[in-house]
PDB file of C-alpha atoms in Angstrom:
ATOM      1  CA  MET A1373     113.474 116.445  82.281  1.00 46.00           C
ATOM      2  CA  ASN A1374     115.913 114.743  84.655  1.00 50.00           C
ATOM      3  CA  THR A1375     114.933 112.373  87.449  1.00 50.00           C
ATOM      4  CA  LEU A1376     117.495 112.858  90.199  1.00 51.00           C
ATOM      5  CA  SER A1377     117.135 109.373  91.680  1.00 52.00           C
ATOM      6  CA  GLY A1378     118.048 107.931  88.291  1.00 44.00           C
ATOM      7  CA  MET A1379     121.262 109.879  87.789  1.00 45.00           C
ATOM      8  CA  GLY A1380     123.879 107.319  88.893  1.00 45.00           C
ATOM      9  CA  ALA A1381     123.927 106.113  92.499  1.00 55.00           C
ATOM     10  CA  ARG A1382     120.820 106.414  94.590  1.00 68.00           C
ATOM     11  CA  ILE A1383     120.519 109.905  96.056  1.00 81.00           C
ATOM     12  CA  PHE A1384     117.248 109.830  97.986  1.00 88.00           C
ATOM     13  CA  TYR A1385     115.439 107.264 100.114  1.00 91.00           C
ATOM     14  CA  LYS A1386     112.308 109.045 101.330  1.00 91.00           C
ATOM     15  CA  PRO A1387     112.334 112.608  99.978  1.00 90.00           C
ATOM     16  CA  ILE A1388     109.632 114.805 101.464  1.00 92.00           C
ATOM     17  CA  GLY A1389     110.268 118.484 100.824  1.00 93.00           C
ATOM     18  CA  VAL A1390     112.011 120.512  98.121  1.00 93.00           C
ATOM     19  CA  THR A1391     112.773 124.180  97.593  1.00 95.00           C
ATOM     20  CA  THR A1392     115.046 126.328  95.447  1.00 93.00           C
ATOM     21  CA  ASP A1393     116.771 129.669  95.909  1.00 94.00           C
ATOM     22  CA  THR A1394     117.497 132.538  93.528  1.00 92.00           C
ATOM     23  CA  ASP A1395     120.909 131.020  92.769  1.00 92.00           C
ATOM     24  CA  GLY A1396     119.178 127.956  91.363  1.00 93.00           C
ATOM     25  CA  ARG A1397     120.317 125.598  94.095  1.00 95.00           C
ATOM     26  CA  ILE A1398     117.974 122.767  95.044  1.00 94.00           C
ATOM     27  CA  PHE A1399     117.406 121.634  98.637  1.00 95.00           C
ATOM     28  CA  VAL A1400     115.731 118.277  99.329  1.00 95.00           C
ATOM     29  CA  THR A1401     114.759 116.829 102.711  1.00 95.00           C
ATOM     30  CA  ASP A1402     115.002 113.065 103.185  1.00 95.00           C
ATOM     31  CA  SER A1403     113.150 111.804 106.249  1.00 93.00           C
ATOM     32  CA  GLN A1404     114.473 108.250 106.113  1.00 92.00           C
ATOM     33  CA  VAL A1405     118.167 109.133 106.377  1.00 95.00           C
ATOM     34  CA  ASP A1406     117.605 112.431 108.255  1.00 96.00           C
ATOM     35  CA  LYS A1407     119.462 114.547 105.712  1.00 96.00           C
ATOM     36  CA  VAL A1408     118.955 117.692 103.678  1.00 97.00           C
ATOM     37  CA  THR A1409     120.808 117.423 100.364  1.00 96.00           C
ATOM     38  CA  VAL A1410     122.041 120.533  98.566  1.00 96.00           C
ATOM     39  CA  LEU A1411     122.310 120.316  94.775  1.00 94.00           C
ATOM     40  CA  SER A1412     123.619 122.689  92.135  1.00 94.00           C
ATOM     41  CA  PRO A1413     121.351 124.039  89.373  1.00 93.00           C
ATOM     42  CA  SER A1414     122.611 121.145  87.225  1.00 90.00           C
ATOM     43  CA  ALA A1415     121.590 118.631  89.944  1.00 87.00           C
ATOM     44  CA  LYS A1416     125.116 117.853  91.166  1.00 92.00           C
ATOM     45  CA  ILE A1417     125.410 117.196  94.892  1.00 93.00           C
ATOM     46  CA  ILE A1418     127.122 120.128  96.621  1.00 93.00           C
ATOM     47  CA  GLY A1419     126.794 118.801 100.132  1.00 95.00           C
ATOM     48  CA  TYR A1420     124.429 118.411 103.053  1.00 97.00           C
ATOM     49  CA  LEU A1421     123.118 120.797 105.677  1.00 97.00           C
ATOM     50  CA  GLN A1422     124.900 120.377 109.001  1.00 96.00           C
ATOM     51  CA  PRO A1423     122.618 121.389 111.902  1.00 97.00           C
ATOM     52  CA  ASP A1424     124.036 121.957 115.390  1.00 96.00           C
ATOM     53  CA  GLU A1425     121.796 119.125 116.602  1.00 95.00           C
ATOM     54  CA  PRO A1426     121.136 116.143 114.280  1.00 96.00           C
ATOM     55  CA  PHE A1427     117.923 116.127 112.282  1.00 97.00           C
ATOM     56  CA  LYS A1428     115.105 113.909 113.519  1.00 97.00           C
ATOM     57  CA  GLN A1429     113.016 113.499 110.360  1.00 97.00           C
ATOM     58  CA  PRO A1430     113.356 116.694 108.343  1.00 97.00           C
ATOM     59  CA  SER A1431     110.277 117.312 106.205  1.00 96.00           C
ATOM     60  CA  GLY A1432     109.142 120.793 105.166  1.00 96.00           C
ATOM     61  CA  ILE A1433     111.677 123.208 103.723  1.00 97.00           C
ATOM     62  CA  ILE A1434     111.514 126.687 102.236  1.00 97.00           C
ATOM     63  CA  ALA A1435     114.021 129.349 101.194  1.00 96.00           C
ATOM     64  CA  ASP A1436     113.625 133.053 101.911  1.00 96.00           C
ATOM     65  CA  SER A1437     115.926 134.526  99.286  1.00 91.00           C
ATOM     66  CA  ILE A1438     115.162 138.124 100.284  1.00 92.00           C
ATOM     67  CA  ASN A1439     116.183 137.734 103.926  1.00 95.00           C
ATOM     68  CA  ARG A1440     118.752 135.033 103.037  1.00 96.00           C
ATOM     69  CA  LYS A1441     117.336 132.343 105.290  1.00 97.00           C
ATOM     70  CA  LEU A1442     116.533 128.675 104.830  1.00 98.00           C
ATOM     71  CA  TYR A1443     113.953 127.012 107.095  1.00 98.00           C
ATOM     72  CA  VAL A1444     113.701 123.267 107.707  1.00 98.00           C
ATOM     73  CA  THR A1445     110.929 121.592 109.685  1.00 98.00           C
ATOM     74  CA  ASP A1446     112.441 118.940 111.965  1.00 98.00           C
ATOM     75  CA  THR A1447     109.265 116.978 112.582  1.00 97.00           C
ATOM     76  CA  HIS A1448     110.333 114.575 115.333  1.00 98.00           C
ATOM     77  CA  ASP A1449     112.349 117.281 117.101  1.00 98.00           C
ATOM     78  CA  HIS A1450     109.211 119.483 117.042  1.00 98.00           C
ATOM     79  CA  ASN A1451     111.040 122.589 115.837  1.00 98.00           C
ATOM     80  CA  ILE A1452     112.228 124.544 112.823  1.00 98.00           C
ATOM     81  CA  LYS A1453     115.937 124.826 112.147  1.00 98.00           C
ATOM     82  CA  VAL A1454     117.122 128.059 110.533  1.00 98.00           C
ATOM     83  CA  PHE A1455     120.142 128.275 108.218  1.00 98.00           C
ATOM     84  CA  ASP A1456     121.973 131.181 106.623  1.00 97.00           C
ATOM     85  CA  LEU A1457     121.284 130.889 102.898  1.00 97.00           C
ATOM     86  CA  ASP A1458     124.781 132.119 101.994  1.00 96.00           C
ATOM     87  CA  THR A1459     126.966 130.145 104.421  1.00 97.00           C
ATOM     88  CA  LEU A1460     124.445 127.295 105.024  1.00 97.00           C
ATOM     89  CA  LYS A1461     125.335 127.452 108.716  1.00 98.00           C
ATOM     90  CA  ASN A1462     122.691 126.652 111.328  1.00 98.00           C
ATOM     91  CA  THR A1463     121.941 130.050 112.880  1.00 97.00           C
ATOM     92  CA  GLY A1464     119.098 129.116 115.207  1.00 97.00           C
ATOM     93  CA  THR A1465     116.104 126.999 116.109  1.00 97.00           C
ATOM     94  CA  ILE A1466     112.477 128.055 116.405  1.00 98.00           C
ATOM     95  CA  GLY A1467     110.081 126.391 118.821  1.00 97.00           C
ATOM     96  CA  ARG A1468     109.872 123.275 120.951  1.00 97.00           C
ATOM     97  CA  ARG A1469     107.259 120.626 121.648  1.00 98.00           C
ATOM     98  CA  GLY A1470     104.006 121.932 123.097  1.00 98.00           C
ATOM     99  CA  ASN A1471     100.709 123.582 122.254  1.00 97.00           C
ATOM    100  CA  GLU A1472     101.369 127.157 123.326  1.00 97.00           C
ATOM    101  CA  GLU A1473     102.155 130.040 120.981  1.00 97.00           C
ATOM    102  CA  GLY A1474     105.304 129.288 119.015  1.00 97.00           C
ATOM    103  CA  GLU A1475     105.382 125.648 120.128  1.00 98.00           C
ATOM    104  CA  PHE A1476     104.807 122.685 117.820  1.00 98.00           C
ATOM    105  CA  ASN A1477     103.609 119.101 117.810  1.00 98.00           C
ATOM    106  CA  PHE A1478     105.006 117.258 114.778  1.00 98.00           C
ATOM    107  CA  PRO A1479     105.215 120.290 112.443  1.00 98.00           C
ATOM    108  CA  SER A1480     105.402 119.507 108.733  1.00 97.00           C
ATOM    109  CA  HIS A1481     104.897 121.780 105.719  1.00 97.00           C
ATOM    110  CA  LEU A1482     106.107 125.383 105.420  1.00 98.00           C
ATOM    111  CA  GLY A1483     105.099 128.440 103.431  1.00 97.00           C
ATOM    112  CA  ILE A1484     106.365 132.013 103.184  1.00 96.00           C
ATOM    113  CA  ASP A1485     104.918 135.332 102.042  1.00 96.00           C
ATOM    114  CA  LYS A1486     106.469 138.378 100.415  1.00 93.00           C
ATOM    115  CA  LYS A1487     107.050 139.985 103.833  1.00 94.00           C
ATOM    116  CA  GLY A1488     109.144 137.034 104.942  1.00 95.00           C
ATOM    117  CA  ASN A1489     106.515 135.744 107.363  1.00 97.00           C
ATOM    118  CA  LEU A1490     106.722 131.989 107.904  1.00 98.00           C
ATOM    119  CA  TYR A1491     103.657 129.710 107.799  1.00 98.00           C
ATOM    120  CA  VAL A1492     103.998 126.447 109.735  1.00 98.00           C
ATOM    121  CA  VAL A1493     101.583 123.523 109.521  1.00 98.00           C
ATOM    122  CA  ASP A1494     101.487 122.451 113.183  1.00 98.00           C
ATOM    123  CA  THR A1495     100.163 119.026 112.274  1.00 97.00           C
ATOM    124  CA  MET A1496      99.246 117.323 115.533  1.00 97.00           C
ATOM    125  CA  ASN A1497      98.001 120.542 117.103  1.00 98.00           C
ATOM    126  CA  GLY A1498      95.590 120.835 114.174  1.00 97.00           C
ATOM    127  CA  ARG A1499      96.467 124.421 113.378  1.00 98.00           C
ATOM    128  CA  LEU A1500      98.529 126.795 111.271  1.00 98.00           C
ATOM    129  CA  GLN A1501     100.990 129.119 112.969  1.00 98.00           C
ATOM    130  CA  ILE A1502     102.335 132.327 111.449  1.00 98.00           C
ATOM    131  CA  LEU A1503     105.725 133.670 112.548  1.00 98.00           C
ATOM    132  CA  ASP A1504     107.599 136.798 111.505  1.00 97.00           C
ATOM    133  CA  LYS A1505     111.004 136.691 109.814  1.00 94.00           C
ATOM    134  CA  GLU A1506     112.672 136.665 113.243  1.00 94.00           C
ATOM    135  CA  GLY A1507     110.649 133.621 114.284  1.00 95.00           C
ATOM    136  CA  LYS A1508     108.358 135.519 116.636  1.00 97.00           C
ATOM    137  CA  PHE A1509     104.736 134.423 116.936  1.00 98.00           C
ATOM    138  CA  ILE A1510     102.149 136.492 115.045  1.00 98.00           C
ATOM    139  CA  ARG A1511      99.010 134.377 115.182  1.00 97.00           C
ATOM    140  CA  ALA A1512      97.605 130.866 114.899  1.00 98.00           C
ATOM    141  CA  PHE A1513      94.305 129.564 113.609  1.00 97.00           C
ATOM    142  CA  GLY A1514      92.512 126.268 113.153  1.00 97.00           C
ATOM    143  CA  GLN A1515      91.661 123.265 115.285  1.00 97.00           C
ATOM    144  CA  PHE A1516      90.709 119.649 114.741  1.00 97.00           C
ATOM    145  CA  GLY A1517      87.181 119.188 113.406  1.00 97.00           C
ATOM    146  CA  ASP A1518      85.125 118.907 110.241  1.00 95.00           C
ATOM    147  CA  ALA A1519      83.543 122.363 110.088  1.00 96.00           C
ATOM    148  CA  PRO A1520      84.768 125.075 107.681  1.00 96.00           C
ATOM    149  CA  GLY A1521      88.030 126.556 108.948  1.00 96.00           C
ATOM    150  CA  MET A1522      88.958 123.404 110.858  1.00 97.00           C
ATOM    151  CA  PHE A1523      91.513 120.744 109.916  1.00 98.00           C
ATOM    152  CA  ALA A1524      91.709 116.947 109.940  1.00 97.00           C
ATOM    153  CA  ARG A1525      95.020 116.210 108.194  1.00 96.00           C
ATOM    154  CA  PRO A1526      96.584 119.561 107.234  1.00 97.00           C
ATOM    155  CA  LYS A1527      99.378 119.295 104.692  1.00 96.00           C
ATOM    156  CA  GLY A1528     100.740 121.873 102.247  1.00 95.00           C
ATOM    157  CA  VAL A1529     100.465 125.631 102.738  1.00 97.00           C
ATOM    158  CA  ALA A1530     101.099 128.576 100.422  1.00 96.00           C
ATOM    159  CA  VAL A1531     100.265 132.282 100.100  1.00 97.00           C
ATOM    160  CA  ASP A1532      99.178 134.133  96.947  1.00 96.00           C
ATOM    161  CA  SER A1533     100.181 137.651  95.855  1.00 94.00           C
ATOM    162  CA  GLU A1534      97.207 139.194  97.640  1.00 95.00           C
ATOM    163  CA  GLY A1535      97.959 137.555 100.979  1.00 96.00           C
ATOM    164  CA  HIS A1536      95.348 134.781 100.907  1.00 97.00           C
ATOM    165  CA  ILE A1537      96.480 131.646 102.757  1.00 98.00           C
ATOM    166  CA  TYR A1538      95.824 128.212 101.220  1.00 98.00           C
ATOM    167  CA  VAL A1539      95.941 125.021 103.314  1.00 98.00           C
ATOM    168  CA  VAL A1540      95.661 121.512 101.875  1.00 97.00           C
ATOM    169  CA  ASP A1541      93.766 118.905 103.887  1.00 97.00           C
ATOM    170  CA  ALA A1542      94.418 115.258 102.987  1.00 96.00           C
ATOM    171  CA  ALA A1543      91.319 114.024 104.840  1.00 96.00           C
ATOM    172  CA  PHE A1544      88.878 116.517 103.313  1.00 97.00           C
ATOM    173  CA  ASN A1545      90.595 116.226  99.901  1.00 97.00           C
ATOM    174  CA  ASN A1546      90.350 119.959  99.466  1.00 97.00           C
ATOM    175  CA  ILE A1547      92.090 123.287  99.896  1.00 97.00           C
ATOM    176  CA  GLN A1548      90.737 125.927 102.255  1.00 98.00           C
ATOM    177  CA  ILE A1549      91.462 129.608 101.683  1.00 98.00           C
ATOM    178  CA  PHE A1550      91.831 132.016 104.614  1.00 98.00           C
ATOM    179  CA  ASN A1551      92.402 135.738 104.875  1.00 97.00           C
ATOM    180  CA  GLU A1552      95.400 137.173 106.720  1.00 94.00           C
ATOM    181  CA  GLU A1553      93.463 137.100 110.005  1.00 95.00           C
ATOM    182  CA  GLY A1554      92.748 133.385 109.703  1.00 96.00           C
ATOM    183  CA  GLN A1555      89.082 133.686 108.709  1.00 97.00           C
ATOM    184  CA  VAL A1556      88.018 131.006 106.257  1.00 97.00           C
ATOM    185  CA  LEU A1557      86.808 132.408 102.930  1.00 97.00           C
ATOM    186  CA  LEU A1558      86.036 129.323 100.873  1.00 96.00           C
ATOM    187  CA  ALA A1559      87.168 125.800 100.009  1.00 97.00           C
ATOM    188  CA  PHE A1560      87.631 124.121  96.658  1.00 96.00           C
ATOM    189  CA  ALA A1561      88.196 120.599  95.259  1.00 96.00           C
ATOM    190  CA  SER A1562      86.669 117.338  96.443  1.00 96.00           C
ATOM    191  CA  TYR A1563      87.298 113.584  96.593  1.00 97.00           C
ATOM    192  CA  GLY A1564      87.734 111.858  93.250  1.00 97.00           C
ATOM    193  CA  SER A1565      89.812 111.516  90.114  1.00 96.00           C
ATOM    194  CA  ASP A1566      88.052 113.924  87.769  1.00 94.00           C
ATOM    195  CA  ARG A1567      89.268 117.417  86.999  1.00 89.00           C
ATOM    196  CA  SER A1568      89.378 119.631  90.107  1.00 88.00           C
ATOM    197  CA  GLN A1569      89.164 116.532  92.313  1.00 96.00           C
ATOM    198  CA  MET A1570      91.920 114.834  94.292  1.00 96.00           C
ATOM    199  CA  ILE A1571      92.697 111.984  96.667  1.00 97.00           C
ATOM    200  CA  LEU A1572      95.228 112.403  99.475  1.00 95.00           C
ATOM    201  CA  PRO A1573      96.561 115.803  98.382  1.00 94.00           C
ATOM    202  CA  ALA A1574      99.855 116.785  99.984  1.00 93.00           C
ATOM    203  CA  GLY A1575     102.268 119.596  99.131  1.00 93.00           C
ATOM    204  CA  MET A1576     101.372 122.751  97.259  1.00 94.00           C
ATOM    205  CA  ALA A1577     102.956 125.867  95.758  1.00 94.00           C
ATOM    206  CA  ILE A1578     101.773 129.144  94.232  1.00 94.00           C
ATOM    207  CA  ASP A1579     103.870 130.858  91.567  1.00 93.00           C
ATOM    208  CA  ASN A1580     104.342 134.564  90.883  1.00 89.00           C
ATOM    209  CA  ASP A1581     101.339 134.587  88.527  1.00 92.00           C
ATOM    210  CA  ASP A1582      99.019 133.085  91.181  1.00 94.00           C
ATOM    211  CA  TYR A1583      98.793 129.694  89.538  1.00 94.00           C
ATOM    212  CA  ILE A1584      98.241 127.064  92.221  1.00 95.00           C
ATOM    213  CA  TYR A1585      99.915 123.644  92.094  1.00 94.00           C
ATOM    214  CA  VAL A1586      98.767 120.783  94.343  1.00 95.00           C
ATOM    215  CA  VAL A1587     100.335 117.323  94.618  1.00 92.00           C
ATOM    216  CA  ASP A1588      97.480 114.833  94.130  1.00 93.00           C
ATOM    217  CA  SER A1589      99.212 111.801  95.664  1.00 93.00           C
ATOM    218  CA  TRP A1590      96.779 108.955  95.078  1.00 94.00           C
ATOM    219  CA  ASN A1591      96.027 110.048  91.518  1.00 93.00           C
ATOM    220  CA  ARG A1592      99.772 110.413  90.856  1.00 91.00           C
ATOM    221  CA  ARG A1593      99.552 113.858  89.361  1.00 92.00           C
ATOM    222  CA  VAL A1594      99.859 117.568  90.087  1.00 91.00           C
ATOM    223  CA  ASN A1595      96.654 119.586  89.776  1.00 93.00           C
ATOM    224  CA  MET A1596      96.876 123.179  88.586  1.00 94.00           C
ATOM    225  CA  PHE A1597      94.379 125.912  89.464  1.00 94.00           C
ATOM    226  CA  GLU A1598      94.259 129.658  88.875  1.00 93.00           C
ATOM    227  CA  TYR A1599      93.299 132.328  91.396  1.00 91.00           C
ATOM    228  CA  ILE A1600      91.150 134.873  89.561  1.00 83.00           C
ATOM    229  CA  GLY A1601      92.582 137.964  91.219  1.00 73.00           C
ATOM    230  CA  GLU A1602      94.136 141.150  89.941  1.00 76.00           C
ATOM    231  CA  LYS A1603      96.932 139.346  88.101  1.00 72.00           C
ATOM    232  CA  ALA A1604      94.513 137.045  86.279  1.00 68.00           C
ATOM    233  CA  LYS A1605      92.318 140.005  85.340  1.00 70.00           C
ATOM    234  CA  ALA A1606      95.342 141.854  83.976  1.00 72.00           C
ATOM    235  CA  ARG A1607      96.292 138.813  81.856  1.00 65.00           C
ATOM    236  CA  ALA A1608      92.755 138.570  80.526  1.00 69.00           C
ATOM    237  CA  ALA A1609      92.686 142.283  79.657  1.00 69.00           C
ATOM    238  CA  ALA A1610      95.991 141.959  77.823  1.00 68.00           C
ATOM    239  CA  GLN A1611      94.627 139.057  75.780  1.00 68.00           C
ATOM    240  CA  ILE A1612      91.514 141.046  74.824  1.00 75.00           C
ATOM    241  CA  LYS A1613      93.674 143.943  73.575  1.00 71.00           C
ATOM    242  CA  LYS A1614      95.505 141.550  71.259  1.00 68.00           C
TER     243      LYS A1614
END
């Protein structure tokens, strides 16, 4: 395992988000120096994204390798900057500051589904917004509060193979699961340091096998969970046949 900050001169100052594409390139946002660094599969610096307007605290980032797009949340500019994944040119901007549909107030983490729909944690509006691959508004759900389906400090977001939406909340120390319409289904995890517990969770990801990875910041670890859906059942059946 390589630690990028330890490979020669200092590369990052306050890295926040990271994503990869199908070519193996690595993209890292750095909110302190307002840069997005592009690295090769061997962790060599290729360059930096050059937006039409300078970044104002880039944070969330995600690659859509199917539609060849790269999305970067520009938190203090209250928008999402879109780049061509092949040329790395800035091809557009989604949103502006506000609380209407398609507007943001300090957006942060990003997620994407297999259709190319974009999931945006609209942090200070206390909601999640879903946009299509063209950046057009589909729906939003959530509000500030402490009831199921509400948010206090929403962080990471991801979508599993069956379309369930997972949202981390750093104040509740849990993950809530929603259906595609934004209805809350259940929540899991709680405050603490034991297994299945967490303190100040942040980013999250779900792999192709529906394993769920959550950054457990205070406990300095990554927690791994498994969604028991069709893929998990198929794995279990295969094991039984052996």
